[in-house]
mmCIF file of C-alpha atoms and ligand atoms in Angstrom:
data_model
loop_
_atom_site.group_PDB
_atom_site.id
_atom_site.type_symbol
_atom_site.label_atom_id
_atom_site.label_comp_id
_atom_site.label_asym_id
_atom_site.label_seq_id
_atom_site.Cartn_x
_atom_site.Cartn_y
_atom_site.Cartn_z
ATOM 1 C CA UNK L 17 4.701 18.030 36.739
ATOM 2 C CA UNK L 18 4.617 17.862 40.603
ATOM 3 C CA UNK L 19 4.594 14.085 40.776
ATOM 4 C CA UNK L 20 7.598 13.907 38.512
ATOM 5 C CA UNK L 21 9.355 16.529 40.470
ATOM 6 C CA UNK L 22 8.908 14.619 43.722
ATOM 7 C CA UNK L 23 10.202 11.503 41.957
ATOM 8 C CA UNK L 24 13.184 13.493 40.721
ATOM 9 C CA UNK L 25 14.217 14.815 44.160
ATOM 10 C CA UNK L 26 15.761 11.666 45.474
ATOM 11 C CA UNK L 27 17.263 10.819 42.066
ATOM 12 C CA UNK L 28 18.933 14.193 41.730
ATOM 13 C CA UNK L 29 20.045 14.179 45.325
ATOM 14 C CA UNK L 30 21.505 10.598 45.181
ATOM 15 C CA UNK L 31 23.219 11.257 41.835
ATOM 16 C CA UNK L 32 24.515 14.615 42.905
ATOM 17 C CA UNK L 33 25.847 13.242 46.152
ATOM 18 C CA UNK L 34 27.361 10.177 44.531
ATOM 19 C CA UNK L 35 29.103 12.070 41.694
ATOM 20 C CA UNK L 36 30.503 14.565 44.215
ATOM 21 C CA UNK L 37 31.725 11.742 46.304
ATOM 22 C CA UNK L 38 33.369 10.082 43.340
ATOM 23 C CA UNK L 39 34.980 13.269 42.244
ATOM 24 C CA UNK L 40 36.303 13.757 45.691
ATOM 25 C CA UNK L 41 37.938 10.353 45.624
ATOM 26 C CA UNK L 42 39.228 10.793 42.073
ATOM 27 C CA UNK L 43 40.832 14.146 42.933
ATOM 28 C CA UNK L 44 42.514 12.854 46.036
ATOM 29 C CA UNK L 45 40.137 14.335 48.569
ATOM 30 C CA UNK L 46 39.733 17.687 46.862
ATOM 31 C CA UNK L 47 36.102 18.090 46.241
ATOM 32 C CA UNK L 48 35.019 19.959 42.980
ATOM 33 C CA UNK L 49 31.579 21.642 42.986
ATOM 34 C CA UNK L 50 28.873 21.201 45.490
ATOM 35 C CA UNK L 51 25.988 19.192 43.992
ATOM 36 C CA UNK L 52 24.234 19.313 47.437
ATOM 37 C CA UNK L 53 24.129 23.184 47.049
ATOM 38 C CA UNK L 54 22.319 22.868 43.725
ATOM 39 C CA UNK L 55 19.913 20.326 45.251
ATOM 40 C CA UNK L 56 19.007 22.902 48.086
ATOM 41 C CA UNK L 57 18.699 25.630 45.410
ATOM 42 C CA UNK L 58 16.326 23.373 43.499
ATOM 43 C CA UNK L 59 14.339 22.706 46.616
ATOM 44 C CA UNK L 60 14.013 26.506 47.168
ATOM 45 C CA UNK L 61 12.669 26.884 43.620
ATOM 46 C CA UNK L 62 10.100 24.250 44.490
ATOM 47 C CA UNK L 63 9.123 25.880 47.786
ATOM 48 C CA UNK L 64 8.701 29.193 45.943
ATOM 49 C CA UNK L 65 6.472 27.493 43.402
ATOM 50 C CA UNK L 66 8.856 27.695 40.551
ATOM 51 C CA UNK L 67 8.788 24.035 39.497
ATOM 52 C CA UNK L 68 10.163 24.629 35.928
ATOM 53 C CA UNK L 69 13.290 26.283 37.309
ATOM 54 C CA UNK L 70 13.626 23.444 39.864
ATOM 55 C CA UNK L 71 13.270 20.823 37.193
ATOM 56 C CA UNK L 72 15.914 22.414 34.939
ATOM 57 C CA UNK L 73 18.251 22.611 37.864
ATOM 58 C CA UNK L 74 17.788 18.966 38.763
ATOM 59 C CA UNK L 75 18.438 17.992 35.162
ATOM 60 C CA UNK L 76 21.690 20.008 35.325
ATOM 61 C CA UNK L 77 22.613 18.167 38.594
ATOM 62 C CA UNK L 78 22.458 14.760 36.993
ATOM 63 C CA UNK L 79 26.073 14.166 35.914
ATOM 64 C CA UNK L 80 26.633 11.966 32.770
ATOM 65 C CA UNK L 81 28.857 8.919 33.306
ATOM 66 C CA UNK L 82 28.612 5.146 32.579
ATOM 67 C CA UNK L 83 26.442 4.588 35.622
ATOM 68 C CA UNK L 84 23.890 7.360 34.921
ATOM 69 C CA UNK L 85 23.341 6.983 31.235
ATOM 70 C CA UNK L 86 20.264 4.776 31.766
ATOM 71 C CA UNK L 87 18.788 7.339 34.170
ATOM 72 C CA UNK L 88 19.289 10.158 31.531
ATOM 73 C CA UNK L 89 17.661 7.940 28.813
ATOM 74 C CA UNK L 90 14.842 7.044 31.175
ATOM 75 C CA UNK L 91 14.158 10.692 32.041
ATOM 76 C CA UNK L 92 14.437 11.848 28.353
ATOM 77 C CA UNK L 93 11.963 9.199 27.291
ATOM 78 C CA UNK L 94 9.616 10.219 30.067
ATOM 79 C CA UNK L 95 9.734 13.816 29.230
ATOM 80 C CA UNK L 96 8.965 13.029 25.504
ATOM 81 C CA UNK L 97 6.037 10.849 26.573
ATOM 82 C CA UNK L 98 4.610 13.734 28.655
ATOM 83 C CA UNK L 99 4.890 16.090 25.589
ATOM 84 C CA UNK L 100 7.856 18.051 27.070
ATOM 85 C CA UNK L 101 9.920 17.526 23.938
ATOM 86 C CA UNK L 102 12.334 20.460 24.526
ATOM 87 C CA UNK L 103 13.550 18.983 27.785
ATOM 88 C CA UNK L 104 13.822 15.570 26.209
ATOM 89 C CA UNK L 105 15.947 17.121 23.445
ATOM 90 C CA UNK L 106 18.125 18.872 25.953
ATOM 91 C CA UNK L 107 18.818 15.713 27.975
ATOM 92 C CA UNK L 108 19.604 13.645 24.837
ATOM 93 C CA UNK L 109 21.804 16.435 23.227
ATOM 94 C CA UNK L 110 23.608 16.713 26.494
ATOM 95 C CA UNK L 111 24.294 12.933 26.407
ATOM 96 C CA UNK L 112 25.619 12.945 22.821
ATOM 97 C CA UNK L 113 27.838 15.960 23.559
ATOM 98 C CA UNK L 114 29.980 13.785 25.977
ATOM 99 C CA UNK L 115 33.047 12.824 24.137
ATOM 100 C CA UNK L 116 33.595 9.649 26.048
ATOM 101 C CA UNK L 117 30.124 8.286 25.154
ATOM 102 C CA UNK L 118 30.825 5.803 22.353
ATOM 103 C CA UNK L 119 29.580 2.720 20.685
ATOM 104 C CA UNK L 120 26.042 1.508 21.300
ATOM 105 C CA UNK L 121 25.426 3.995 24.173
ATOM 106 C CA UNK L 122 26.065 6.895 21.873
ATOM 107 C CA UNK L 123 23.833 5.319 19.122
ATOM 108 C CA UNK L 124 21.070 4.716 21.700
ATOM 109 C CA UNK L 125 21.165 8.471 22.737
ATOM 110 C CA UNK L 126 21.089 9.385 19.032
ATOM 111 C CA UNK L 127 18.105 7.124 18.332
ATOM 112 C CA UNK L 128 16.235 8.752 21.309
ATOM 113 C CA UNK L 129 17.053 12.265 20.105
ATOM 114 C CA UNK L 130 15.755 11.232 16.714
ATOM 115 C CA UNK L 131 12.447 10.251 18.279
ATOM 116 C CA UNK L 132 12.317 13.713 20.062
ATOM 117 C CA UNK L 133 12.815 15.440 16.615
ATOM 118 C CA UNK L 134 10.150 13.327 15.001
ATOM 119 C CA UNK L 135 7.809 14.168 17.919
ATOM 120 C CA UNK L 136 8.561 17.828 17.552
ATOM 121 C CA UNK L 137 8.039 17.602 13.707
ATOM 122 C CA UNK L 138 11.745 18.502 13.050
ATOM 123 C CA UNK L 139 12.011 16.154 10.123
ATOM 124 C CA UNK L 140 15.162 17.574 8.540
ATOM 125 C CA UNK L 141 17.104 17.270 11.832
ATOM 126 C CA UNK L 142 15.753 13.669 12.385
ATOM 127 C CA UNK L 143 16.742 12.754 8.868
ATOM 128 C CA UNK L 144 20.376 13.797 9.390
ATOM 129 C CA UNK L 145 20.609 12.093 12.725
ATOM 130 C CA UNK L 146 19.169 8.793 11.421
ATOM 131 C CA UNK L 147 21.666 8.782 8.562
ATOM 132 C CA UNK L 148 24.431 9.204 11.178
ATOM 133 C CA UNK L 149 23.060 6.329 13.101
ATOM 134 C CA UNK L 150 23.201 4.115 10.096
ATOM 135 C CA UNK L 151 26.965 4.896 9.828
ATOM 136 C CA UNK L 152 27.553 3.693 13.425
ATOM 137 C CA UNK L 153 26.444 0.209 12.482
ATOM 138 C CA UNK L 154 23.899 -0.004 15.379
ATOM 139 C CA UNK L 155 20.119 0.147 15.048
ATOM 140 C CA UNK L 156 20.109 -0.223 11.299
ATOM 141 C CA UNK L 157 16.462 -1.449 11.105
ATOM 142 C CA UNK L 158 15.117 1.209 13.511
ATOM 143 C CA UNK L 159 17.088 4.018 11.737
ATOM 144 C CA UNK L 160 16.122 2.780 8.255
ATOM 145 C CA UNK L 161 12.514 2.476 9.212
ATOM 146 C CA UNK L 162 12.321 6.011 10.601
ATOM 147 C CA UNK L 163 14.029 7.306 7.414
ATOM 148 C CA UNK L 164 11.409 5.426 5.314
ATOM 149 C CA UNK L 165 8.626 7.118 7.490
ATOM 150 C CA UNK L 166 10.280 10.591 7.015
ATOM 151 C CA UNK L 167 10.405 10.212 3.231
ATOM 152 C CA UNK L 168 6.949 8.875 3.101
ATOM 153 C CA UNK L 169 5.726 12.008 4.925
ATOM 154 C CA UNK L 170 7.691 14.178 2.567
ATOM 155 C CA UNK L 171 6.328 12.163 -0.393
ATOM 156 C CA UNK L 172 9.926 11.449 -1.592
ATOM 157 C CA UNK L 173 8.943 8.022 -2.850
ATOM 158 C CA UNK L 174 12.252 7.113 -4.325
ATOM 159 C CA UNK L 175 14.077 7.661 -1.038
ATOM 160 C CA UNK L 176 11.273 5.763 0.771
ATOM 161 C CA UNK L 177 11.755 2.803 -1.497
ATOM 162 C CA UNK L 178 15.511 2.974 -1.006
ATOM 163 C CA UNK L 179 15.355 2.782 2.835
ATOM 164 C CA UNK L 180 12.550 0.265 2.811
ATOM 165 C CA UNK L 181 14.568 -1.976 0.626
ATOM 166 C CA UNK L 182 17.609 -1.482 2.873
ATOM 167 C CA UNK L 183 15.797 -2.788 6.052
ATOM 168 C CA UNK L 184 12.971 -5.028 4.929
ATOM 169 C CA UNK L 185 13.549 -8.716 5.407
ATOM 170 C CA UNK L 186 13.476 -10.724 2.150
ATOM 171 C CA UNK L 187 10.151 -12.445 1.608
ATOM 172 C CA UNK L 188 8.211 -10.108 3.904
ATOM 173 C CA UNK L 189 5.137 -9.643 1.668
ATOM 174 C CA UNK L 190 3.561 -7.031 3.944
ATOM 175 C CA UNK L 191 6.568 -4.759 3.522
ATOM 176 C CA UNK L 192 6.790 -5.477 -0.208
ATOM 177 C CA UNK L 193 3.089 -4.450 -0.541
ATOM 178 C CA UNK L 194 3.939 -1.094 0.992
ATOM 179 C CA UNK L 195 6.911 -0.570 -1.343
ATOM 180 C CA UNK L 196 4.610 -1.465 -4.341
ATOM 181 C CA UNK L 197 2.428 1.456 -3.243
ATOM 182 C CA UNK L 198 5.464 3.763 -3.360
ATOM 183 C CA UNK L 199 6.050 2.601 -6.929
ATOM 184 C CA UNK L 200 2.304 3.334 -7.689
ATOM 185 C CA UNK L 201 2.658 6.774 -6.139
ATOM 186 C CA UNK L 202 5.621 7.423 -8.593
ATOM 187 C CA UNK L 203 3.422 5.996 -11.460
ATOM 188 C CA UNK L 204 0.520 8.442 -10.665
ATOM 189 C CA UNK L 205 2.890 11.429 -10.348
ATOM 190 C CA UNK L 206 4.465 10.522 -13.807
ATOM 191 C CA UNK L 207 0.917 10.126 -15.250
ATOM 192 C CA UNK L 208 -0.182 13.518 -13.956
ATOM 193 C CA UNK L 209 2.928 15.019 -15.680
ATOM 194 C CA UNK L 210 2.084 13.345 -18.973
ATOM 195 C CA UNK L 211 4.996 10.902 -18.755
ATOM 196 C CA UNK L 212 3.059 7.790 -19.782
ATOM 197 C CA UNK L 213 6.253 5.644 -20.389
ATOM 198 C CA UNK L 214 7.726 6.393 -16.927
ATOM 199 C CA UNK L 215 4.221 5.739 -15.456
ATOM 200 C CA UNK L 216 4.097 2.356 -17.164
ATOM 201 C CA UNK L 217 7.536 1.430 -15.969
ATOM 202 C CA UNK L 218 6.824 2.388 -12.313
ATOM 203 C CA UNK L 219 3.483 0.531 -12.364
ATOM 204 C CA UNK L 220 5.327 -2.627 -13.793
ATOM 205 C CA UNK L 221 7.876 -2.261 -11.017
ATOM 206 C CA UNK L 222 5.055 -2.155 -8.460
ATOM 207 C CA UNK L 223 3.518 -5.395 -9.833
ATOM 208 C CA UNK L 224 6.994 -7.036 -9.783
ATOM 209 C CA UNK L 225 7.457 -5.915 -6.183
ATOM 210 C CA UNK L 226 4.137 -7.185 -5.091
ATOM 211 C CA UNK L 227 2.358 -9.637 -7.516
ATOM 212 C CA UNK L 228 -0.853 -9.065 -5.570
ATOM 213 C CA UNK L 229 -0.975 -5.246 -6.032
ATOM 214 C CA UNK L 230 -4.489 -4.457 -7.130
ATOM 215 C CA UNK L 231 -3.518 -0.794 -7.482
ATOM 216 C CA UNK L 232 -0.753 -1.776 -10.023
ATOM 217 C CA UNK L 233 -3.213 -3.766 -12.037
ATOM 218 C CA UNK L 234 -5.765 -0.913 -12.086
ATOM 219 C CA UNK L 235 -3.024 1.497 -13.147
ATOM 220 C CA UNK L 236 -1.718 -0.780 -15.905
ATOM 221 C CA UNK L 237 -5.261 -1.381 -17.110
ATOM 222 C CA UNK L 238 -6.100 2.303 -17.142
ATOM 223 C CA UNK L 239 -2.980 3.001 -19.055
ATOM 224 C CA UNK L 240 -3.719 0.448 -21.590
ATOM 225 C CA UNK L 241 -7.217 1.873 -22.069
ATOM 226 C CA UNK L 242 -5.631 5.264 -22.484
ATOM 227 C CA UNK L 243 -3.348 3.830 -25.214
ATOM 228 C CA UNK L 244 -6.280 2.044 -26.907
ATOM 229 C CA UNK L 245 -4.841 -1.349 -26.100
ATOM 230 C CA UNK L 246 -8.037 -3.058 -24.906
ATOM 231 C CA UNK L 247 -6.609 -6.692 -24.898
ATOM 232 C CA UNK L 248 -3.855 -5.508 -22.483
ATOM 233 C CA UNK L 249 -6.448 -3.622 -20.404
ATOM 234 C CA UNK L 250 -8.622 -6.742 -20.117
ATOM 235 C CA UNK L 251 -5.586 -8.831 -18.950
ATOM 236 C CA UNK L 252 -4.788 -6.351 -16.228
ATOM 237 C CA UNK L 253 -8.422 -5.931 -15.027
ATOM 238 C CA UNK L 254 -8.993 -9.755 -14.963
ATOM 239 C CA UNK L 255 -5.887 -10.071 -12.807
ATOM 240 C CA UNK L 256 -7.635 -8.025 -10.096
ATOM 241 C CA UNK L 257 -10.334 -10.726 -9.834
ATOM 242 C CA UNK L 258 -7.658 -13.252 -8.825
ATOM 243 C CA UNK L 259 -5.634 -10.754 -6.628
ATOM 244 C CA UNK L 260 -8.397 -9.630 -4.293
ATOM 245 C CA UNK L 261 -12.084 -10.430 -4.820
ATOM 246 C CA UNK L 262 -13.046 -7.483 -2.487
ATOM 247 C CA UNK L 263 -12.078 -5.221 -5.511
ATOM 248 C CA UNK L 264 -14.713 -6.774 -7.778
ATOM 249 C CA UNK L 265 -16.737 -3.492 -7.567
ATOM 250 C CA UNK L 266 -13.670 -1.630 -9.040
ATOM 251 C CA UNK L 267 -12.676 -4.177 -11.652
ATOM 252 C CA UNK L 268 -16.111 -5.320 -13.041
ATOM 253 C CA UNK L 269 -17.349 -1.979 -14.247
ATOM 254 C CA UNK L 270 -13.993 -1.488 -16.095
ATOM 255 C CA UNK L 271 -14.385 -4.934 -17.718
ATOM 256 C CA UNK L 272 -18.029 -4.046 -18.478
ATOM 257 C CA UNK L 273 -16.685 -0.969 -20.313
ATOM 258 C CA UNK L 274 -14.142 -3.033 -22.405
ATOM 259 C CA UNK L 275 -16.646 -5.735 -23.438
ATOM 260 C CA UNK L 276 -19.183 -3.073 -24.258
ATOM 261 C CA UNK L 277 -16.630 -1.437 -26.607
ATOM 262 C CA UNK L 278 -15.486 -4.701 -28.153
ATOM 263 C CA UNK L 279 -19.015 -6.278 -28.319
ATOM 264 C CA UNK L 280 -17.828 -9.359 -26.533
ATOM 265 C CA UNK L 281 -20.827 -9.784 -24.260
ATOM 266 C CA UNK L 282 -20.897 -13.645 -24.670
ATOM 267 C CA UNK L 283 -17.289 -13.789 -23.482
ATOM 268 C CA UNK L 284 -18.018 -11.587 -20.583
ATOM 269 C CA UNK L 285 -21.075 -13.653 -19.565
ATOM 270 C CA UNK L 286 -19.026 -16.794 -19.767
ATOM 271 C CA UNK L 287 -16.293 -15.370 -17.540
ATOM 272 C CA UNK L 288 -18.870 -14.083 -15.013
ATOM 273 C CA UNK L 289 -20.744 -17.425 -15.164
ATOM 274 C CA UNK L 290 -17.430 -19.372 -14.459
ATOM 275 C CA UNK L 291 -16.582 -17.013 -11.566
ATOM 276 C CA UNK L 292 -20.086 -17.282 -10.134
ATOM 277 C CA UNK L 293 -19.629 -21.065 -9.825
ATOM 278 C CA UNK L 294 -16.584 -20.443 -7.638
ATOM 279 C CA UNK L 295 -17.698 -17.292 -5.817
ATOM 280 C CA UNK L 296 -20.979 -16.083 -4.512
ATOM 281 C CA UNK L 297 -20.065 -12.416 -4.142
ATOM 282 C CA UNK L 298 -22.893 -9.921 -4.378
ATOM 283 C CA UNK L 299 -21.127 -7.700 -6.921
ATOM 284 C CA UNK L 300 -20.589 -10.662 -9.211
ATOM 285 C CA UNK L 301 -24.256 -11.717 -9.015
ATOM 286 C CA UNK L 302 -25.366 -8.144 -9.840
ATOM 287 C CA UNK L 303 -23.048 -7.918 -12.844
ATOM 288 C CA UNK L 304 -24.112 -11.406 -14.042
ATOM 289 C CA UNK L 305 -27.748 -10.372 -13.904
ATOM 290 C CA UNK L 306 -26.984 -7.135 -15.696
ATOM 291 C CA UNK L 307 -25.172 -9.064 -18.434
ATOM 292 C CA UNK L 308 -28.287 -11.215 -18.868
ATOM 293 C CA UNK L 309 -30.424 -8.002 -19.239
ATOM 294 C CA UNK L 310 -27.852 -6.653 -21.768
ATOM 295 C CA UNK L 311 -28.268 -9.831 -23.845
ATOM 296 C CA UNK L 312 -32.133 -9.495 -23.850
ATOM 297 C CA UNK L 313 -32.946 -11.904 -21.069
ATOM 298 C CA UNK L 314 -34.501 -9.542 -18.540
ATOM 299 C CA UNK L 315 -37.051 -11.975 -17.225
ATOM 300 C CA UNK L 316 -34.312 -14.658 -16.515
ATOM 301 C CA UNK L 317 -32.227 -11.999 -14.852
ATOM 302 C CA UNK L 318 -35.159 -11.104 -12.575
ATOM 303 C CA UNK L 319 -35.676 -14.752 -11.567
ATOM 304 C CA UNK L 320 -31.987 -15.146 -11.119
ATOM 305 C CA UNK L 321 -31.877 -12.170 -8.711
ATOM 306 C CA UNK L 322 -34.909 -13.485 -6.864
ATOM 307 C CA UNK L 323 -33.002 -16.707 -6.239
ATOM 308 C CA UNK L 324 -29.882 -14.791 -5.231
ATOM 309 C CA UNK L 325 -31.927 -12.797 -2.786
ATOM 310 C CA UNK L 326 -32.855 -16.049 -1.011
ATOM 311 C CA UNK L 327 -29.080 -16.616 -0.248
ATOM 312 C CA UNK L 328 -28.411 -12.925 0.569
ATOM 313 C CA UNK L 329 -31.688 -11.821 2.145
ATOM 314 C CA UNK L 330 -30.122 -8.671 3.673
ATOM 315 C CA UNK L 331 -28.323 -7.270 0.608
ATOM 316 C CA UNK L 332 -29.678 -3.864 -0.344
ATOM 317 C CA UNK L 333 -27.573 -3.772 -3.575
ATOM 318 C CA UNK L 334 -29.183 -7.072 -4.744
ATOM 319 C CA UNK L 335 -32.682 -5.835 -3.691
ATOM 320 C CA UNK L 336 -32.200 -2.600 -5.605
ATOM 321 C CA UNK L 337 -31.314 -4.301 -8.900
ATOM 322 C CA UNK L 338 -34.222 -6.728 -8.424
ATOM 323 C CA UNK L 339 -36.742 -3.925 -7.827
ATOM 324 C CA UNK L 340 -35.478 -2.109 -10.842
ATOM 325 C CA UNK L 341 -36.348 -5.119 -12.937
ATOM 326 C CA UNK L 342 -39.673 -5.578 -11.179
ATOM 327 C CA UNK L 343 -40.463 -1.986 -11.694
ATOM 328 C CA UNK L 344 -39.807 -2.273 -15.422
ATOM 329 C CA UNK L 345 -42.540 -4.870 -15.658
ATOM 330 C CA UNK L 346 -45.139 -2.535 -14.145
ATOM 331 C CA UNK L 347 -47.234 -0.209 -16.346
ATOM 332 C CA UNK L 348 -46.326 3.475 -15.538
ATOM 333 C CA UNK L 349 -48.404 4.758 -12.533
ATOM 334 C CA UNK L 350 -49.979 1.348 -11.840
ATOM 335 C CA UNK L 351 -48.118 0.710 -8.583
ATOM 336 C CA UNK L 352 -45.894 3.312 -6.841
ATOM 337 C CA UNK L 353 -44.646 1.023 -4.167
ATOM 338 C CA UNK L 354 -41.389 -0.242 -5.910
ATOM 339 C CA UNK L 355 -40.641 3.449 -6.784
ATOM 340 C CA UNK L 356 -40.868 4.544 -3.095
ATOM 341 C CA UNK L 357 -38.845 1.562 -1.879
ATOM 342 C CA UNK L 358 -36.167 2.204 -4.612
ATOM 343 C CA UNK L 359 -35.868 5.802 -3.608
ATOM 344 C CA UNK L 360 -35.407 4.798 0.054
ATOM 345 C CA UNK L 361 -32.737 2.349 -0.828
ATOM 346 C CA UNK L 362 -30.950 4.741 -3.092
ATOM 347 C CA UNK L 363 -31.010 7.468 -0.456
ATOM 348 C CA UNK L 364 -29.670 5.023 2.190
ATOM 349 C CA UNK L 365 -26.813 3.715 -0.116
ATOM 350 C CA UNK L 366 -25.871 7.193 -1.253
ATOM 351 C CA UNK L 367 -25.311 8.177 2.398
ATOM 352 C CA UNK L 368 -23.366 5.008 3.264
ATOM 353 C CA UNK L 369 -19.574 4.788 2.789
ATOM 354 C CA UNK L 370 -18.488 3.092 -0.448
ATOM 355 C CA UNK L 371 -15.126 2.257 1.007
ATOM 356 C CA UNK L 372 -14.065 1.149 4.454
ATOM 357 C CA UNK L 373 -10.706 0.633 6.173
ATOM 358 C CA UNK L 374 -10.354 -2.960 7.351
ATOM 359 C CA UNK L 375 -7.893 -1.825 10.022
ATOM 360 C CA UNK L 376 -9.608 1.176 11.700
ATOM 361 C CA UNK L 377 -13.116 1.301 10.256
ATOM 362 C CA UNK L 378 -12.627 4.620 8.508
ATOM 363 C CA UNK L 379 -15.400 5.003 5.937
ATOM 364 C CA UNK L 380 -15.463 7.188 2.811
ATOM 365 C CA UNK L 381 -16.906 7.811 -0.615
ATOM 366 C CA UNK L 382 -13.386 7.780 -2.109
ATOM 367 C CA UNK L 383 -10.772 5.051 -2.423
ATOM 368 C CA UNK L 384 -7.641 6.073 -0.400
ATOM 369 C CA UNK L 385 -4.670 3.807 -0.853
ATOM 370 C CA UNK L 386 -3.288 5.027 2.403
ATOM 371 C CA UNK L 387 -5.877 5.237 5.021
ATOM 372 C CA UNK L 388 -6.368 8.881 6.336
ATOM 373 C CA UNK L 389 -7.416 7.418 9.696
ATOM 374 C CA UNK L 390 -4.654 4.927 10.661
ATOM 375 C CA UNK L 391 -2.161 5.620 7.785
ATOM 376 C CA UNK L 392 -2.004 1.935 6.787
ATOM 377 C CA UNK L 393 -1.499 1.223 3.172
ATOM 378 C CA UNK L 394 -3.895 -0.974 1.166
ATOM 379 C CA UNK L 395 -6.412 -1.375 4.031
ATOM 380 C CA UNK L 396 -9.171 0.710 2.526
ATOM 381 C CA UNK L 397 -11.389 -1.490 0.333
ATOM 382 C CA UNK L 398 -14.869 -1.444 -1.350
ATOM 383 C CA UNK L 399 -17.697 -1.982 1.126
ATOM 384 C CA UNK L 400 -20.558 -3.751 -0.467
ATOM 385 C CA UNK L 401 -22.229 -5.433 2.520
ATOM 386 C CA UNK L 402 -24.689 -2.673 3.318
ATOM 387 C CA UNK L 403 -27.684 -4.442 4.609
ATOM 388 C CA UNK L 404 -30.779 -4.037 6.778
ATOM 389 C CA UNK L 405 -28.857 -5.862 9.530
ATOM 390 C CA UNK L 406 -26.017 -3.226 9.536
ATOM 391 C CA UNK L 407 -28.456 -0.364 9.487
ATOM 392 C CA UNK L 408 -30.161 -1.325 12.672
HETATM 393 ZN ZN1 ZN K 17 -7.541 2.900 8.714
#
C-alpha cells in the first residue's frame, strides 16, 4: 500500500495541477476548484497514518479526460492485481460514467470493469456488461470468451456453446474439442433425467463437433448397450481405439463385455492381434494375454507375457498379470513368494492414481473430463505407466 501511495503522489499532484491549469485557461482565467488543496489534504491523511483516506482522495483528484484515460486504466488494473477490487471497480465505473467517453475508449473501460466483476465473483453483473460490449462492436472475441467462461461456471452449456461458436475461429480443433465437451455435458444431463433420445442427439452432436471426442464415443457406446444394440456399441467403442490410444484402458474392458455377451472371442482376439502388430501398449498386451487365457491357452499367455516383460521391464501391470498366471501353476501352499509379491503390487497400484492430467499432473482415481486442478478440458487421461522407475 505505502509504495503505491508514494507512486501516486506525483501522479495525483501533476494531474491535479495540470487539470486545474487547463480549466483556468478554458474558463478565461477563472480557476474552478483547487486540486492542489486536495493534494495537501491527502498528504495530511498520509502524515496522520490514514493511507486509505489519502488513496481515495488521490483517486478523486485524478480528473478524467482524453489525456488521463490511460492513467485511470493503469491504476484500475493495478488495484485489481493487488486484490483491491472495490477500488478498481470505482475507477472503472467512474470512467464509464463520463458521457464524452465513447468508442473504443469506453469499450476498453467496460472490458476492464468486467474483469473486476469476474475477479469479485459478480458473474451476473459481468454477464450484462460483456453483452453490452458485444453490442459496441469492439472486443468481440474477449467479451465472447468471457461470456463462454461465465456460462461454463454456471453450467449453462447451451449458452456456453452459443458464445463459443460466436468467437471461435473456424477449424480451431482445440476450441471445437471444448465445445464437444459442452455437448457431452448436455447429453449426460439428459441421460440422468431419463431423456435417452435427447442424450443420443447431444452425444451425436458432440461427435460431429469433434470427430476425436472419446467422451462422445463412450457415451454413444454406453447408450447403445443400454438399448441392447451391441453392434452399435461395438462400433462406438472400437472408434475410441483410433481416436486416442491412451483411452485403451477405458475402451477394452467395454469391448470385453460385448464379446463376452456375444461369444465372439475369436473376433476379439483377431482385433487385438491386429492392433498389437501396430501398437505395443501395455493395456493391449494385457488384454491380448487375457483373451488367450479365456480361449484356454493359459500357458501360451504366460509365455507371451514373459516375452512382453522383456520389452516393458518396469511395468507393474504386466508383471501382475504374469504372476497371476505363474501362481495358478503352483500347487496351493507350495510357494508363497508370488502371493506376497502380488499383494505388494496390488497395494501399490491401489494407492496410485488411475488417471492423470497431462497439463498440470493432477492425479485421481476418477476420470474427470474437466481437470479440477487446472480446469482444462480433456486433459485427464488413464495412467498406466506405473513402474518401479516411477516409484523411486
Ligand atoms: Zn490439470
